[in-house]
XYZ file of C-alpha atoms in Angstrom:
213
model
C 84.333 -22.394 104.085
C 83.680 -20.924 100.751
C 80.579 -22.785 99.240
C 79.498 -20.699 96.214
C 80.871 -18.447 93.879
C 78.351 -16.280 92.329
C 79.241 -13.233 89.592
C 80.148 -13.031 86.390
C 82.341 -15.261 84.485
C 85.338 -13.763 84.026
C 87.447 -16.379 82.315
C 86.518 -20.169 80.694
C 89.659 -22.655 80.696
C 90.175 -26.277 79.969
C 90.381 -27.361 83.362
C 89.694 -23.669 85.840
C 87.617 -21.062 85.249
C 87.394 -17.360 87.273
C 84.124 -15.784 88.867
C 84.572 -12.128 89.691
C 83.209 -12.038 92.879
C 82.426 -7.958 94.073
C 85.622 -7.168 91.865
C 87.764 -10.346 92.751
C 88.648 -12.597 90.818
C 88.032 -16.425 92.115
C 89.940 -19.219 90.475
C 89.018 -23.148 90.168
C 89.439 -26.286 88.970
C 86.758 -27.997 87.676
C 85.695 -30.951 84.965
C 84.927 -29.824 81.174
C 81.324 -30.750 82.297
C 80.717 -28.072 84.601
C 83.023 -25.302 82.479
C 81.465 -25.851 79.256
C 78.629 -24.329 80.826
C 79.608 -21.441 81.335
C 79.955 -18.161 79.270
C 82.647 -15.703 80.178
C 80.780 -12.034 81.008
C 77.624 -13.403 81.781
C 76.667 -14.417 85.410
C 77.012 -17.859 87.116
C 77.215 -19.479 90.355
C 79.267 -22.413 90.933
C 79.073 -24.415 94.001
C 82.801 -24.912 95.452
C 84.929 -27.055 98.107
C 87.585 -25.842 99.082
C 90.515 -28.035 99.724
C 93.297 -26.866 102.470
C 96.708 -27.737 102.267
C 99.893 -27.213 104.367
C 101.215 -24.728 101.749
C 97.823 -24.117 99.389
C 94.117 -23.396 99.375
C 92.553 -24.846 96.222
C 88.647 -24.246 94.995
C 87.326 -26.692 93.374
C 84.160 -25.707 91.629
C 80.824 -27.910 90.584
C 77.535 -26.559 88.718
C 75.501 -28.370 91.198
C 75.691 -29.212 94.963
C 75.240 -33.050 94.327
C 78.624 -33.011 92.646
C 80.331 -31.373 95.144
C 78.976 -33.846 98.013
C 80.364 -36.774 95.414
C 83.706 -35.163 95.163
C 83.862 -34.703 98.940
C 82.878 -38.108 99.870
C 85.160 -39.326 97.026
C 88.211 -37.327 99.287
C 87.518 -39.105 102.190
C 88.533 -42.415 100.142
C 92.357 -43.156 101.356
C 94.681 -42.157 98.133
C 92.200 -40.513 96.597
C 92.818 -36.663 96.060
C 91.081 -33.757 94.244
C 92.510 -34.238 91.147
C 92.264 -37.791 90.835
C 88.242 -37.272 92.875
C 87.573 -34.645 90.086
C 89.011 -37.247 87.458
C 86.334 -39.473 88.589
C 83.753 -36.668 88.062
C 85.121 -35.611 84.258
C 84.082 -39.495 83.119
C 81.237 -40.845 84.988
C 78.251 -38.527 86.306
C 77.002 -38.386 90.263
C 74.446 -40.827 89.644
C 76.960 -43.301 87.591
C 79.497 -42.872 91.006
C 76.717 -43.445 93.251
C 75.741 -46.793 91.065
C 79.239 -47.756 91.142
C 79.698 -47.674 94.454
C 76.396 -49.344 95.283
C 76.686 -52.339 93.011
C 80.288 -52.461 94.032
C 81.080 -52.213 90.273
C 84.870 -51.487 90.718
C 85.536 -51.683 86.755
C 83.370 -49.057 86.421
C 86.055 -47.061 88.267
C 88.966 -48.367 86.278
C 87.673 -46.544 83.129
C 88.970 -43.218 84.835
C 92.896 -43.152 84.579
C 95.296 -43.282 87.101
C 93.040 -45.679 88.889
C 93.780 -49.474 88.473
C 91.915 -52.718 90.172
C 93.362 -51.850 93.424
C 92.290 -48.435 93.266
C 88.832 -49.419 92.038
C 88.559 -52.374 94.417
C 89.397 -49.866 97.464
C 87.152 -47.566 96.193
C 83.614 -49.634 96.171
C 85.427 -51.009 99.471
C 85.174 -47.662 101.179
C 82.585 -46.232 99.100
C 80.173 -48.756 100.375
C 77.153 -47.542 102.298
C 78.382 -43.780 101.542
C 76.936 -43.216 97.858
C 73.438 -44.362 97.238
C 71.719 -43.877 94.000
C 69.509 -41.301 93.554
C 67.437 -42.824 90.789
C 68.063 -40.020 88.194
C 68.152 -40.830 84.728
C 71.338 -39.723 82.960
C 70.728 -38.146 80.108
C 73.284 -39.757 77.185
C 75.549 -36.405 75.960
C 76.517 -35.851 72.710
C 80.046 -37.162 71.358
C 82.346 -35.972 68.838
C 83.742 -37.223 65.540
C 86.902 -35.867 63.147
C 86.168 -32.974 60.790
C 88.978 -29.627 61.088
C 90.923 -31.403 63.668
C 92.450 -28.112 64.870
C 90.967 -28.647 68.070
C 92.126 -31.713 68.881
C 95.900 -30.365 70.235
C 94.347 -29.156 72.859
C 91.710 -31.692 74.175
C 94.511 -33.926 74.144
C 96.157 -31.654 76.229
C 92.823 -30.847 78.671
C 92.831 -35.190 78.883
C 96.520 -35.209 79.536
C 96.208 -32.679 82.842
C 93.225 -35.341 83.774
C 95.514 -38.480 83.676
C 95.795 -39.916 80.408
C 98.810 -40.764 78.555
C 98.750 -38.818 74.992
C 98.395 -42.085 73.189
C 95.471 -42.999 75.359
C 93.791 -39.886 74.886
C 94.303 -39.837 71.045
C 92.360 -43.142 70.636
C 90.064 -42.241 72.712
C 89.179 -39.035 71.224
C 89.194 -40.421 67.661
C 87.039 -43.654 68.317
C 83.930 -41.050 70.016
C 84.413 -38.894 67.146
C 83.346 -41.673 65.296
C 79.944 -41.801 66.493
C 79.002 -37.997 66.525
C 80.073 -35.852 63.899
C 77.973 -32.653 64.269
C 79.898 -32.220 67.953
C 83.147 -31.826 66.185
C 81.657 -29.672 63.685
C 81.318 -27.316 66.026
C 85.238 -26.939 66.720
C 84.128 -26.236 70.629
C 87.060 -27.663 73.036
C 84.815 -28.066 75.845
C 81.881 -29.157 74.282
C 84.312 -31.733 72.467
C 86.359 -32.964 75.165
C 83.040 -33.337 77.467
C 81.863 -35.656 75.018
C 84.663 -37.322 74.716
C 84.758 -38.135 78.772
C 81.255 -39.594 78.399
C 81.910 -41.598 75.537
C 84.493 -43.498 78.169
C 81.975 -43.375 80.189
C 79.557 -44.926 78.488
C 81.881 -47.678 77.063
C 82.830 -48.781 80.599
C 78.363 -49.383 80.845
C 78.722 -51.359 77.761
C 81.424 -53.263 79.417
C 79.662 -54.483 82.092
C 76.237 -54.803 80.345
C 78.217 -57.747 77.592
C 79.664 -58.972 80.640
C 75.810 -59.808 82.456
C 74.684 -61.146 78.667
């Protein structure tokens, strides 16, 4: 069981990212959350579960243990595997799972593609009693709106690998640019695309909150 990485970064993608561990290079797949903080050369430690296959052993890395224990629990979930668990991790926090689950909010879950009312109703089914909330506040992030568009190619892409259909992620992307211009400004993919993910996320709150008034 690997459950840390710890060295410097030696390489910042989209979705993965590489630790050089004593001279080794360790891939894995993480959200834009946890990559945009890091910074390749300088050093990090990333918490990791590591998923074994049949024909493949997969990291999967987190920038703090309570993600990782989300994403594991989230595996246990029948149909539900690490891409679509860390899918669920790229657009709602640990805390907002944890709520989810609790209040048995399956919409909630439905904001996070390739996961329909089935999906979402399984999920709170199974979820149930497993995630708690923690009672920490989640901070709102930043989100980004249009300026030099050059970078939006490839956060369309970095959405596409996560589940969304290129039309889906285009509207997506250009309604949360709407509200934040300095983000885009800043022409950072992962910075961009992060905000992006918790724009969704914070439209499927608003959802529910119209829906109680």
């Amino acid at each position: 069981m690997i459950s840390f990485l710890r060295g410097p970064v030696a390489y910042v993608g989209l979705s993965s990212g590489v630790v050089d561990v004593n001279g080794a290079g360790m891939s894995f797949w993480a959200t834009p959350q946890t990559l945009s903080g890091l910074r390749v050369g300088e050093e990090a430690t990333v918490h990791t579960s590591l998923v074994v296959r049949e024909d493949s052993l997969t990291l999967y890395g987190f920038a703090e243990p309570e993600e990782r224990e989300v994403f594991e629990v989230l595996l246990g979930v029948s149909g539900v595997g690490p891409r679509l668990a860390l899918a669920v991790l790229a657009v709602h926090s640990p805390e907002a799972v944890r709520v989810a689950a609790h209040t048995e909010d399956a919409k909630a879950f439905t904001k996070v593609p390739g996961i329909g009312p089935k999906v979402g109703a399984r999920l709170v089914l199974e979820l149930k009693g497993k995630l708690v909330p923690l009672g920490s506040d989640e901070a709102p992030a930043a989100v980004p709106t249009e300026a030099d568009a050059s970078w939006k190619p490839q956060v369309v892409a970095a959405m596409a690998s996560l589940g969304w259909s290129e039309k889906d992620a285009t509207a997506s992307i250009d309604k949360a640019m709407a509200d934040a211009p300095e983000v885009a400004e800043s022409g950072s993919v992962p910075e961009i695309l992060r905000a992006t993910l918790r724009w969704l996320g914070q439209g499927a709150r608003a959802v529910k909150a119209g829906a109680r008034g």
